[in-house]
PDB file of C-alpha atoms and ligand atoms in Angstrom:
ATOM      1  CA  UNK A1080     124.772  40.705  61.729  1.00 87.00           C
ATOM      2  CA  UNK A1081     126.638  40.586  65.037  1.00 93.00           C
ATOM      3  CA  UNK A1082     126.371  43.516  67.672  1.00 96.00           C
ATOM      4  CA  UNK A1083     129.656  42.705  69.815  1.00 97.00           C
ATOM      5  CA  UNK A1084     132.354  41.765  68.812  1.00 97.00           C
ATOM      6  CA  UNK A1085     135.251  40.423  71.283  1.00 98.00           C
ATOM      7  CA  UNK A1086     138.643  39.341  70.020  1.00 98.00           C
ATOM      8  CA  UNK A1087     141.714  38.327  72.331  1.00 98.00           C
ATOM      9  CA  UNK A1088     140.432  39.802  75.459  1.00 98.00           C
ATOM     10  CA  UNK A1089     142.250  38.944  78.602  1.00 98.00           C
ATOM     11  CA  UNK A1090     142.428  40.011  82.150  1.00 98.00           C
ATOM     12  CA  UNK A1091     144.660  38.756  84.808  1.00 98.00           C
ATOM     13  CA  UNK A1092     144.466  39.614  88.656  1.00 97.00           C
ATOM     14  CA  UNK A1093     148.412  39.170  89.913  1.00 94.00           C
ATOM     15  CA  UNK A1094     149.150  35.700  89.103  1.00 92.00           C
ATOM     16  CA  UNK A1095     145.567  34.557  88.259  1.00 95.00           C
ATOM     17  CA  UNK A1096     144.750  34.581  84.450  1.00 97.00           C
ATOM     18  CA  UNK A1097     140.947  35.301  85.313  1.00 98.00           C
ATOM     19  CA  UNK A1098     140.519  35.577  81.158  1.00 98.00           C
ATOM     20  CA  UNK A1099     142.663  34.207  78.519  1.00 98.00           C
ATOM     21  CA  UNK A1100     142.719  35.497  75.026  1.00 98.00           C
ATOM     22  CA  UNK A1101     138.776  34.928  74.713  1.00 98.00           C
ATOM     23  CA  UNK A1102     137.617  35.718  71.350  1.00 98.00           C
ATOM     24  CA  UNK A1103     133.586  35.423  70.070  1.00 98.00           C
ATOM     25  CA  UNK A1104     130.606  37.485  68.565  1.00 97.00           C
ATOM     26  CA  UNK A1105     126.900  37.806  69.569  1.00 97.00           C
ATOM     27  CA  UNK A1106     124.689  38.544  66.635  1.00 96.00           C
ATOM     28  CA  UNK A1107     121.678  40.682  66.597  1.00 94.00           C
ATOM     29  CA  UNK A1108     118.551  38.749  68.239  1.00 94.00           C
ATOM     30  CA  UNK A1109     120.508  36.165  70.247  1.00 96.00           C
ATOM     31  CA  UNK A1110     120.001  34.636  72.954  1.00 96.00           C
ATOM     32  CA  UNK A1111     123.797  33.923  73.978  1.00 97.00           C
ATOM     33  CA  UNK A1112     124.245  31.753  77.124  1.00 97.00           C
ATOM     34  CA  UNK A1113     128.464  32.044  78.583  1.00 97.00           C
ATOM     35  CA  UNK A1114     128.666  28.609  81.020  1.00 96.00           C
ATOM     36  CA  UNK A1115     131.581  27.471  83.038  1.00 94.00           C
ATOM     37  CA  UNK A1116     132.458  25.773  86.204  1.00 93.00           C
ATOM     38  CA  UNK A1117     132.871  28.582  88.906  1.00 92.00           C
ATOM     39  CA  UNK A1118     135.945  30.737  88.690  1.00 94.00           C
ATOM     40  CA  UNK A1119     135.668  30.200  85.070  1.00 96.00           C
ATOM     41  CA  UNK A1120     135.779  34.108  84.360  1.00 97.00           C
ATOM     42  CA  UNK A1121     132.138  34.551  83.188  1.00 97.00           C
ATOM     43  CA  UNK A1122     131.861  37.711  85.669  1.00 96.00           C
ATOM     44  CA  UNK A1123     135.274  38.573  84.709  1.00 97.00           C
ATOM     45  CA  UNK A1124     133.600  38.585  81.035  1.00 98.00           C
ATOM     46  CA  UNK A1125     130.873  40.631  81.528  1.00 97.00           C
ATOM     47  CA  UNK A1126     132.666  43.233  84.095  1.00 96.00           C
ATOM     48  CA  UNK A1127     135.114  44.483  80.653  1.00 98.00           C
ATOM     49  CA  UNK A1128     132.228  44.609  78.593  1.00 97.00           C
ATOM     50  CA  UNK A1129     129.777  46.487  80.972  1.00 95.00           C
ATOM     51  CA  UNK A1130     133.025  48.559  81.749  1.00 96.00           C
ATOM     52  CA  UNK A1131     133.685  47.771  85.319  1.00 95.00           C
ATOM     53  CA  UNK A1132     136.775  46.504  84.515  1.00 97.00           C
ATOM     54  CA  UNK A1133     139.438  46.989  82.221  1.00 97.00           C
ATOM     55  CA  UNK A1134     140.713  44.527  79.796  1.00 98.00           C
ATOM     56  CA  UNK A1135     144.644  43.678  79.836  1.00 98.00           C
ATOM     57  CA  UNK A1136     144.647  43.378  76.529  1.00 98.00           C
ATOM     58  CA  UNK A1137     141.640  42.597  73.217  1.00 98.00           C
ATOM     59  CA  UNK A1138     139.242  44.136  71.704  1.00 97.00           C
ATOM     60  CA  UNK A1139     135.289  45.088  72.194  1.00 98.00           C
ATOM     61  CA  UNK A1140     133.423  46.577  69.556  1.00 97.00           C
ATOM     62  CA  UNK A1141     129.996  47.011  69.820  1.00 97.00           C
ATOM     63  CA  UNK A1142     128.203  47.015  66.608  1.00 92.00           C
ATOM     64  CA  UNK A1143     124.528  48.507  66.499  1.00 77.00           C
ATOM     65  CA  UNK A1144     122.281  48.663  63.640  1.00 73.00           C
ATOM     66  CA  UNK A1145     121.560  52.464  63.529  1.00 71.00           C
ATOM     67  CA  UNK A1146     124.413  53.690  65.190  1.00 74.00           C
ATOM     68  CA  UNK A1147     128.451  53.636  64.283  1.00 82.00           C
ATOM     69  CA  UNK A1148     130.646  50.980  65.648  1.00 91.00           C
ATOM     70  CA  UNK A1149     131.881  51.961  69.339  1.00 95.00           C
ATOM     71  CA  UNK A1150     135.313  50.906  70.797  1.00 96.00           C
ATOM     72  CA  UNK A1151     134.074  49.754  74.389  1.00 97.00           C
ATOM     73  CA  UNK A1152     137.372  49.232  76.028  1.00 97.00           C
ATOM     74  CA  UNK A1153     138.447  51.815  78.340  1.00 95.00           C
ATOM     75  CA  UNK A1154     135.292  53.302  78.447  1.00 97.00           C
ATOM     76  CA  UNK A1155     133.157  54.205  81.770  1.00 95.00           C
ATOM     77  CA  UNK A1156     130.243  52.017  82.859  1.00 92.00           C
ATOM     78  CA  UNK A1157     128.480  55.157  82.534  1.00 89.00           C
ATOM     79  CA  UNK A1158     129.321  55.430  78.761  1.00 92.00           C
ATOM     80  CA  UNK A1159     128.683  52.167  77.828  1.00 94.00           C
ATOM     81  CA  UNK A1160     125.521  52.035  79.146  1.00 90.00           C
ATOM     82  CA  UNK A1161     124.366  55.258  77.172  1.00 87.00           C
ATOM     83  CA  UNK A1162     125.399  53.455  74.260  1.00 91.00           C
ATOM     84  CA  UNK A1163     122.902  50.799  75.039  1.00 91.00           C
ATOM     85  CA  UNK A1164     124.523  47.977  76.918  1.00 94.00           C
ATOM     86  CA  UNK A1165     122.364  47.376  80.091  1.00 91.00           C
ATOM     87  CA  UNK A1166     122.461  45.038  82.512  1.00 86.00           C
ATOM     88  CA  UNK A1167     120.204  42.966  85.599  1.00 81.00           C
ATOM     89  CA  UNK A1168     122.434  43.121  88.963  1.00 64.00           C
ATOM     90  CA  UNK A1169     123.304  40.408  91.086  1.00 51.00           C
ATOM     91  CA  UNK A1170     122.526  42.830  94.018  1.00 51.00           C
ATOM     92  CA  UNK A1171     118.637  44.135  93.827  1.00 57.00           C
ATOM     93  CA  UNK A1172     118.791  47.310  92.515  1.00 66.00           C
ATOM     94  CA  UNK A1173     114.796  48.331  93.646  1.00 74.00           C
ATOM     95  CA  UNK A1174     113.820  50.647  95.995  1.00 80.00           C
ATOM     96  CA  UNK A1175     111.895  48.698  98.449  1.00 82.00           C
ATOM     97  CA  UNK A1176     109.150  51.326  99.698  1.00 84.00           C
ATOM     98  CA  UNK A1177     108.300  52.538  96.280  1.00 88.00           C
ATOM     99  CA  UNK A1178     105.525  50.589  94.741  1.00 92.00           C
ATOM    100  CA  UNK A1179     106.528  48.331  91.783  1.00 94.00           C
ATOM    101  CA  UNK A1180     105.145  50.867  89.011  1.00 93.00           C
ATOM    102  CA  UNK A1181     107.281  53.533  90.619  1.00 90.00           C
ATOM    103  CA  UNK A1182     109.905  51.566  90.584  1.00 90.00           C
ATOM    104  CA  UNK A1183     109.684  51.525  86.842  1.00 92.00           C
ATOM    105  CA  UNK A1184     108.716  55.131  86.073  1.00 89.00           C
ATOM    106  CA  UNK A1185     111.896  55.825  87.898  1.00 86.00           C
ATOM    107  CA  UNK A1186     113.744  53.998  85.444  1.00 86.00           C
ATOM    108  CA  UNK A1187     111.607  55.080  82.605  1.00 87.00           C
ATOM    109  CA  UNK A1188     112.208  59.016  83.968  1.00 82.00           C
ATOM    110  CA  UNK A1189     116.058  58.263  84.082  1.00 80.00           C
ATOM    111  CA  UNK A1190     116.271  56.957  80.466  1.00 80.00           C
ATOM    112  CA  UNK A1191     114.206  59.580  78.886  1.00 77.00           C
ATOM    113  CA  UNK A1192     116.338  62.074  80.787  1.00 72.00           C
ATOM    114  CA  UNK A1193     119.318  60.583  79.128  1.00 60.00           C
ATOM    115  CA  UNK A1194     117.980  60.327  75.614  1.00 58.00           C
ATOM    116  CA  UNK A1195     116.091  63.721  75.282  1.00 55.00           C
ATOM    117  CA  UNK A1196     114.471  66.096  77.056  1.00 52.00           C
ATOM    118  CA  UNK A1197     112.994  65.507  80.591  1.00 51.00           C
ATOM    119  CA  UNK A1198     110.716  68.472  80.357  1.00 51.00           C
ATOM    120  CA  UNK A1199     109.294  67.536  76.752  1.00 49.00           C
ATOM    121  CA  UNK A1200     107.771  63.824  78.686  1.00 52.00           C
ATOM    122  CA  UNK A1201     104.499  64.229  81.081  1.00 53.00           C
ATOM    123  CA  UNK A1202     104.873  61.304  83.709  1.00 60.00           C
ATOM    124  CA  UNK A1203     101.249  60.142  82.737  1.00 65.00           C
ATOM    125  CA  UNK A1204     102.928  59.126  79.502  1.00 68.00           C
ATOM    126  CA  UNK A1205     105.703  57.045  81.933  1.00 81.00           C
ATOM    127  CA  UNK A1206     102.965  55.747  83.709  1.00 86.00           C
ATOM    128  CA  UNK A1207     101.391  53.795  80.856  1.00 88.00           C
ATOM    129  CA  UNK A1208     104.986  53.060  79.381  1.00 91.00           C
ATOM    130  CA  UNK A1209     105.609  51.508  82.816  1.00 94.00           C
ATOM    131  CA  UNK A1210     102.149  49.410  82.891  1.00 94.00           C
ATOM    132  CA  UNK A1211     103.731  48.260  79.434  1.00 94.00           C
ATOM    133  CA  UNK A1212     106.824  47.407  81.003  1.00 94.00           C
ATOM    134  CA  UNK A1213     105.197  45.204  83.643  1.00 96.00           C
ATOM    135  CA  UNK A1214     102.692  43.596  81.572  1.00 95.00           C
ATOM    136  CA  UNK A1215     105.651  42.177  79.489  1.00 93.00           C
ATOM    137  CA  UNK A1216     106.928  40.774  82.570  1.00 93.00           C
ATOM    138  CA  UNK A1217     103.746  39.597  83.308  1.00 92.00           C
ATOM    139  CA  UNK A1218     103.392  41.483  86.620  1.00 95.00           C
ATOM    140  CA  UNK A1219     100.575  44.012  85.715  1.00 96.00           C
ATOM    141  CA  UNK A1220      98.744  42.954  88.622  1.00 97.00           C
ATOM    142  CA  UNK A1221     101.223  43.912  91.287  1.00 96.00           C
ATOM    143  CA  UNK A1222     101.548  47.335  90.277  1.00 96.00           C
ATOM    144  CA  UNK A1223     100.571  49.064  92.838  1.00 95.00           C
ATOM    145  CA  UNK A1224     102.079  46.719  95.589  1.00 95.00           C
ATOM    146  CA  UNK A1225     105.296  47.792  97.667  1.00 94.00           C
ATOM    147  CA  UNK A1226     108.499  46.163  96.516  1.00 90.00           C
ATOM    148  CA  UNK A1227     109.171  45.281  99.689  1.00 90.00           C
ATOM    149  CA  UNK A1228     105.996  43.357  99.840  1.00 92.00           C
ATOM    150  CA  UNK A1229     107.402  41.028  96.533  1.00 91.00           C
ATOM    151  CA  UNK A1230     108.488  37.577  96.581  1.00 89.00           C
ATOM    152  CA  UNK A1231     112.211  37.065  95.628  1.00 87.00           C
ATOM    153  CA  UNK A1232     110.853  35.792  92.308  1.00 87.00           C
ATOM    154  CA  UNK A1233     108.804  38.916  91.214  1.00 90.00           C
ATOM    155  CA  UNK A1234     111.628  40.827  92.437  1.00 89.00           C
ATOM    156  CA  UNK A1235     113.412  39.153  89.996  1.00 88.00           C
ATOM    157  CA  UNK A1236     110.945  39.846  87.269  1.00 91.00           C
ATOM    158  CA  UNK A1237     110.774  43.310  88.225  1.00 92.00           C
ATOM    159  CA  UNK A1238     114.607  44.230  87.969  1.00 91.00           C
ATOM    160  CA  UNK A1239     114.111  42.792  84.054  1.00 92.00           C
ATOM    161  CA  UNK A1240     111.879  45.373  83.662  1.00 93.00           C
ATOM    162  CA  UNK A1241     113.938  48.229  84.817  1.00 91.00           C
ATOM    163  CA  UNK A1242     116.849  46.804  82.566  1.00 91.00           C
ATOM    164  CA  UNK A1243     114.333  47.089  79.818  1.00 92.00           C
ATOM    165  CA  UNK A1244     112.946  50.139  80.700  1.00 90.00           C
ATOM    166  CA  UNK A1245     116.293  51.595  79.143  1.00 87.00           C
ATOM    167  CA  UNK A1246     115.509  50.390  76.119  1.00 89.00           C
ATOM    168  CA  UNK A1247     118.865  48.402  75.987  1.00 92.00           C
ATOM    169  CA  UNK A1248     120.109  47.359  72.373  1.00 93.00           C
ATOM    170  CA  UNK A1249     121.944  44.471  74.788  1.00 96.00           C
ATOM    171  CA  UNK A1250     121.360  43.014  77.968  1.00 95.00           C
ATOM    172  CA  UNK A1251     124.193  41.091  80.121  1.00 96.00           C
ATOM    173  CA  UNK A1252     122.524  39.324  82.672  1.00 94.00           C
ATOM    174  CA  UNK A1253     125.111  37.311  84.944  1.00 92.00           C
ATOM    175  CA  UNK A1254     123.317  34.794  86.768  1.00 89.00           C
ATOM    176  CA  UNK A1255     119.588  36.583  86.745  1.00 88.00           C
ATOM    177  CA  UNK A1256     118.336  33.321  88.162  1.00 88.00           C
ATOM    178  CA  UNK A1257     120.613  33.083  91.254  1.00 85.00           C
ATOM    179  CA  UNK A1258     118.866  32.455  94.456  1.00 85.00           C
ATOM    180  CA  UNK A1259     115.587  30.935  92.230  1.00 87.00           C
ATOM    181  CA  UNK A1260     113.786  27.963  92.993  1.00 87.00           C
ATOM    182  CA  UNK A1261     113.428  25.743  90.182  1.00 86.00           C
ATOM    183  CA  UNK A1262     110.864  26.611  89.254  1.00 85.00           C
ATOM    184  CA  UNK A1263     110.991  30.195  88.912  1.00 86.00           C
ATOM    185  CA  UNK A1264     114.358  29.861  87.075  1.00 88.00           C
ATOM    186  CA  UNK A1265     112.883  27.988  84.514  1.00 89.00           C
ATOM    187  CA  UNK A1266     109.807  30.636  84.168  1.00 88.00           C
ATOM    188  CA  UNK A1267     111.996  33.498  84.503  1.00 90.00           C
ATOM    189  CA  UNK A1268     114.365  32.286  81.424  1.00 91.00           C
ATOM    190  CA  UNK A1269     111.366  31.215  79.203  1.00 91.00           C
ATOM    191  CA  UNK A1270     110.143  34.928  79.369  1.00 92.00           C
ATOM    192  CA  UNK A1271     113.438  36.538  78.887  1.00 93.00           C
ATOM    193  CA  UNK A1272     113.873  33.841  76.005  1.00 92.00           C
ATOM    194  CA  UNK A1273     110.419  34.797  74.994  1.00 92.00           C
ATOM    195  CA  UNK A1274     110.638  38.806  74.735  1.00 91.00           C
ATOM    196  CA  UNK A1275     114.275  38.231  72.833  1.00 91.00           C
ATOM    197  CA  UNK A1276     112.041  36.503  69.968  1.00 89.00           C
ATOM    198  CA  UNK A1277     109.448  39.833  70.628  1.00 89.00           C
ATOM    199  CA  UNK A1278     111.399  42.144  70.095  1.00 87.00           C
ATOM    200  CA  UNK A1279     114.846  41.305  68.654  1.00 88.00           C
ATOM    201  CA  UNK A1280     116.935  41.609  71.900  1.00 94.00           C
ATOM    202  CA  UNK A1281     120.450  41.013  71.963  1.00 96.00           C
ATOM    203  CA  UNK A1282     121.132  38.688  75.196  1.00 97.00           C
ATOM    204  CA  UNK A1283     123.975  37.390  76.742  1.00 97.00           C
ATOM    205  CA  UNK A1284     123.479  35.135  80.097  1.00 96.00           C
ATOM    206  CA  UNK A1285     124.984  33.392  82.808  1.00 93.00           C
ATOM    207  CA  UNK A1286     122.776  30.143  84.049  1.00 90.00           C
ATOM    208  CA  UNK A1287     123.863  27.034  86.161  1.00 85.00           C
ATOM    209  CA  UNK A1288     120.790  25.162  85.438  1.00 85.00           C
ATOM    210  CA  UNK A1289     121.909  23.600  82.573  1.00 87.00           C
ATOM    211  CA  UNK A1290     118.523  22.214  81.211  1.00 86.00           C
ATOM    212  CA  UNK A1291     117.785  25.913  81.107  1.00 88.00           C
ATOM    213  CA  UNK A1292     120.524  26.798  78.905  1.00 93.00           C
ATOM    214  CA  UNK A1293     119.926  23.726  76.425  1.00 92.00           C
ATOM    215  CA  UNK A1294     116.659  24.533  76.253  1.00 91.00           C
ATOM    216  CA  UNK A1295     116.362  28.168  75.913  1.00 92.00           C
ATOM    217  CA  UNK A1296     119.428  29.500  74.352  1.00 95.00           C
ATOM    218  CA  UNK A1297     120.341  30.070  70.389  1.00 96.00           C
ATOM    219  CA  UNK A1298     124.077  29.258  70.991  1.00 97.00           C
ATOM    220  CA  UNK A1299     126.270  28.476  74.108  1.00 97.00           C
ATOM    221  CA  UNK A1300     129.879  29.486  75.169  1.00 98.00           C
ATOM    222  CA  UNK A1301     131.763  27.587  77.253  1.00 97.00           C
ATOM    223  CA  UNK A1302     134.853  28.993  79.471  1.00 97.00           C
ATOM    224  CA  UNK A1303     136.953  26.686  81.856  1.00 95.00           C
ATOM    225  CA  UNK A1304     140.071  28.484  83.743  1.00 95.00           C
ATOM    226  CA  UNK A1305     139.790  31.666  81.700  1.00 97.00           C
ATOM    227  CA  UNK A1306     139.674  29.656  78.207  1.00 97.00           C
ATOM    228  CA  UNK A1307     136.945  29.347  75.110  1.00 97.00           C
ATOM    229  CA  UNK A1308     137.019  26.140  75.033  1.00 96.00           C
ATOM    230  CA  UNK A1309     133.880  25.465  72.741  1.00 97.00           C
ATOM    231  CA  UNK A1310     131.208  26.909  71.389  1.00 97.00           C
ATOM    232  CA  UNK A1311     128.334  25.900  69.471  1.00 97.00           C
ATOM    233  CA  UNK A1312     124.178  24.802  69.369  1.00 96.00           C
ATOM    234  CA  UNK A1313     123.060  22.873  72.738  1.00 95.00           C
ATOM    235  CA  UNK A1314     123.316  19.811  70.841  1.00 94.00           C
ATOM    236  CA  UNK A1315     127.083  20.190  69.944  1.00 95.00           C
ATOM    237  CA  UNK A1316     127.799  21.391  73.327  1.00 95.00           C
ATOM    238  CA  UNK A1317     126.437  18.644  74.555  1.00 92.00           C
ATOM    239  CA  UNK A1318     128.531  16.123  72.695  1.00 92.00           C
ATOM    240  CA  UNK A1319     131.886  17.674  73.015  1.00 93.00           C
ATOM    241  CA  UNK A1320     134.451  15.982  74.714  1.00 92.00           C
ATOM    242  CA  UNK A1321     135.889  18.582  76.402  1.00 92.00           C
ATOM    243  CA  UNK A1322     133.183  19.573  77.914  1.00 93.00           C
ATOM    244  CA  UNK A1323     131.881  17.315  79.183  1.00 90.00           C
ATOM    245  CA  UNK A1324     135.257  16.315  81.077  1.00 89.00           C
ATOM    246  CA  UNK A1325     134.955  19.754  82.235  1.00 87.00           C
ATOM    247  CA  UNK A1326     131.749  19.161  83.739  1.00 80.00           C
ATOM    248  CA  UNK A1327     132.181  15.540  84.704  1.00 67.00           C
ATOM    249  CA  UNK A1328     134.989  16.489  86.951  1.00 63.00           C
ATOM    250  CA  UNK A1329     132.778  18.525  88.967  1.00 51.00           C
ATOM    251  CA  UNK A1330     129.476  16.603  88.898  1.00 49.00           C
ATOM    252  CA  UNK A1331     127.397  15.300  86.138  1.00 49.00           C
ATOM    253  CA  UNK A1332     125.682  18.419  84.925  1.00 52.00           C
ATOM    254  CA  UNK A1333     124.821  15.802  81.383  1.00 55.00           C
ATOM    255  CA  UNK A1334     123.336  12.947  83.348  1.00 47.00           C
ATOM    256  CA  UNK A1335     119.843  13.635  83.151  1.00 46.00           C
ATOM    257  CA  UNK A1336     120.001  14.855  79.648  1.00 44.00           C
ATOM    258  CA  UNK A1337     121.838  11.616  78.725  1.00 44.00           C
ATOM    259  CA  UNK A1338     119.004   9.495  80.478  1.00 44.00           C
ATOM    260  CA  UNK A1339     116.670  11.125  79.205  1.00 44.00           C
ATOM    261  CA  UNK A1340     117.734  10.921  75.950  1.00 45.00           C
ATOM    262  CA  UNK A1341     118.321   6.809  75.782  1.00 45.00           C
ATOM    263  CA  UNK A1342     114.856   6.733  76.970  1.00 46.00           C
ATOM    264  CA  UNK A1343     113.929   8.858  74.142  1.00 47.00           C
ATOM    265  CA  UNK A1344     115.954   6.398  72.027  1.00 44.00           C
ATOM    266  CA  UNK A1345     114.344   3.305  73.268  1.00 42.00           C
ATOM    267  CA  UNK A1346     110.318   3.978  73.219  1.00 40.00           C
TER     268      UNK A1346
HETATM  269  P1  ADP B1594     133.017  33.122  87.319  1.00 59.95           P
HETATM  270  O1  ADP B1594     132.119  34.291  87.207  1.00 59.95           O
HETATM  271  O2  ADP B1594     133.071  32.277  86.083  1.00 59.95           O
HETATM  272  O3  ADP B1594     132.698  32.264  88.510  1.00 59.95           O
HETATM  273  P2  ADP B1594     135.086  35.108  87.844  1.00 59.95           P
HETATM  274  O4  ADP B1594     135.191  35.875  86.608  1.00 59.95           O
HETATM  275  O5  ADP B1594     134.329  35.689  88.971  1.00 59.95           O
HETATM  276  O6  ADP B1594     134.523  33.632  87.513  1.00 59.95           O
HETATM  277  O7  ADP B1594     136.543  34.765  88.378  1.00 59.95           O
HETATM  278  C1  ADP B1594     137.594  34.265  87.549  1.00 59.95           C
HETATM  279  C2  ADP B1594     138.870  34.176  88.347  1.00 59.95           C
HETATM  280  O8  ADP B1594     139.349  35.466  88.648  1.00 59.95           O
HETATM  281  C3  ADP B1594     138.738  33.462  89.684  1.00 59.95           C
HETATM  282  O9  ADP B1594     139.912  32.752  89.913  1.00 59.95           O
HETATM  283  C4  ADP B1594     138.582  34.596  90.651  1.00 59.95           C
HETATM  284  O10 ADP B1594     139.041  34.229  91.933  1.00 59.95           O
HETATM  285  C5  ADP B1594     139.450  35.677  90.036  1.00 59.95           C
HETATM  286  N1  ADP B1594     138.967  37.033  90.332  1.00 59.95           N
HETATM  287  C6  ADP B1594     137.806  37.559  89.904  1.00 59.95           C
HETATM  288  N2  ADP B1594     137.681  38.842  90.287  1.00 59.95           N
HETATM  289  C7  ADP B1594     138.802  39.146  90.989  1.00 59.95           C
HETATM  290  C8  ADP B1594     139.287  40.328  91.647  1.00 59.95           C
HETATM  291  N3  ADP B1594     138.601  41.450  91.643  1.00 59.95           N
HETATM  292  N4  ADP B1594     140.488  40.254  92.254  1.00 59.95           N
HETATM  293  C9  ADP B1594     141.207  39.119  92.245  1.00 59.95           C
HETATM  294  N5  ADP B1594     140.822  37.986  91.635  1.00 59.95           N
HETATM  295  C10 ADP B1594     139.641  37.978  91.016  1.00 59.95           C
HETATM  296 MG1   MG B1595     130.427  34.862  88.263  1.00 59.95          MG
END
């Protein structure tokens, strides 16, 4: 059962085709990872379907279980996040002298103002919801500590739970781990990875690390100068030819797979 569907959507700025004829679904419950050198048009991607921009030409339908089939394009960011399409920003969206609970009853008050009545919730009942929130994102224990006090990391964490906080039927998340150590990338995608499985999340994610994306996601897209030019499992991304000229050309993103691999082979 897919949730979006995207056929022939393009986007050109002047003489730069930024997104050429791109056509692909994300099904309910995936974990959908969109690679590409930069200037591929993965932004360019999720800007028409979040509504920030405005395709050219294609189509976006977004397809959720309870609800009717939506026509996305030409709709306001506003809209389309009503509808349930939410989003983590590249730019920290947290208000850095309200604690981190706050943070999320704010979020938690602005959703339940959207979806019903604002007078019908007591902010007790936020509270808890937001404990919920943060316990998910495993930060439970920071709760009452000032944002500004947070490590980039928890930050991080922190803006997830605000995009969930909405209750989103799908989350875009271009590039969530920019900025990360390592480490932290890898330990922020395993729990985004990990509350998809929970509770049925539709994803779709922009990563560089590409041991990250093999690992963690159910399928991957890959664009190069505006163009699908695969798709497929980690394994059959891995082994297509295009691709990996793609990637070769700008660095060996495979290499360590590979190696790792033939020593896999060999013991
Ligand atoms: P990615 O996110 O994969 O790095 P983008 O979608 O940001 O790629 O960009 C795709 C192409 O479109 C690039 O050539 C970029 O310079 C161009 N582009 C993106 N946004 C704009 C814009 N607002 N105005 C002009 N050109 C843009
Ligand atoms: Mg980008």
């Amino acid at each position: 059962m897919s949730i979006l569907t995207i056929e022939g959507l393009s986007k050109s700025f002047g003489g730069v085709e930024a997104v050429k004829n791109v056509s692909f679904t994300l099904n309910e419950g995936e974990f959908l990872a969109l690679i590409g050198p930069n200037g591929a048009g993965k932004s360019t991607c999720f800007n028409m379907i979040n509504g920030y921009l405005k395709p050219d030409k294609g189509k976006l339908l977004l397809q959720p279980q309870e609800s009717k089939s939506r026509n996305l394009v030409g709709k306001k960011p506003r809209q389309i996040w009503r509808w349930g399409v939410g989003r983590t920003f590249q730019i920290t969206a947290t208000f850095a002298s309200m604690t981190v609970r706050e943070n999320v009853q704010m979020a938690l008050i602005s959703h339940h103002k959207k979806s019903f009545n604002l007078w019908a919730r007591a902010s007790h009942l936020d509270r808890d919801q937001a404990e919920q929130l943060l316990e998910k994102v495993s930060m439970l224990d920071m709760a009452g500590q000032a944002c500004s006090e947070l490590a980039y990391g928890d930050l991080k964490r922190l803006e997830l739970a605000i995009a969930l906080a909405h209750d989103p039927k799908l989350l875009l998340m271009d590039e969530p781990t920019a900025g990360m150590a390592p480490s932290e990338r890898t330990a922020l995608m395993e729990l985004v990875a990990q509350i998809v499985k929970d509770q049925g999340l539709s994803v779709l994610f922009t990563e560089h690390d590409m041991d990250v994306v093999f690992e963690h996601a159910d399928r991957i897209l890959v664009l190069n100068r505006g163009e699908l030019i695969a798709q497929g499992t980690a394994e059959q991304i891995r082994n297509d030819a295009l691709v990996q000229e793609v990637y070769l050309g700008g660095g060996s993103v495979f290499a360590k797979e590979t190696a790792n691999e033939a020593h896999h082979a060999e013991t």
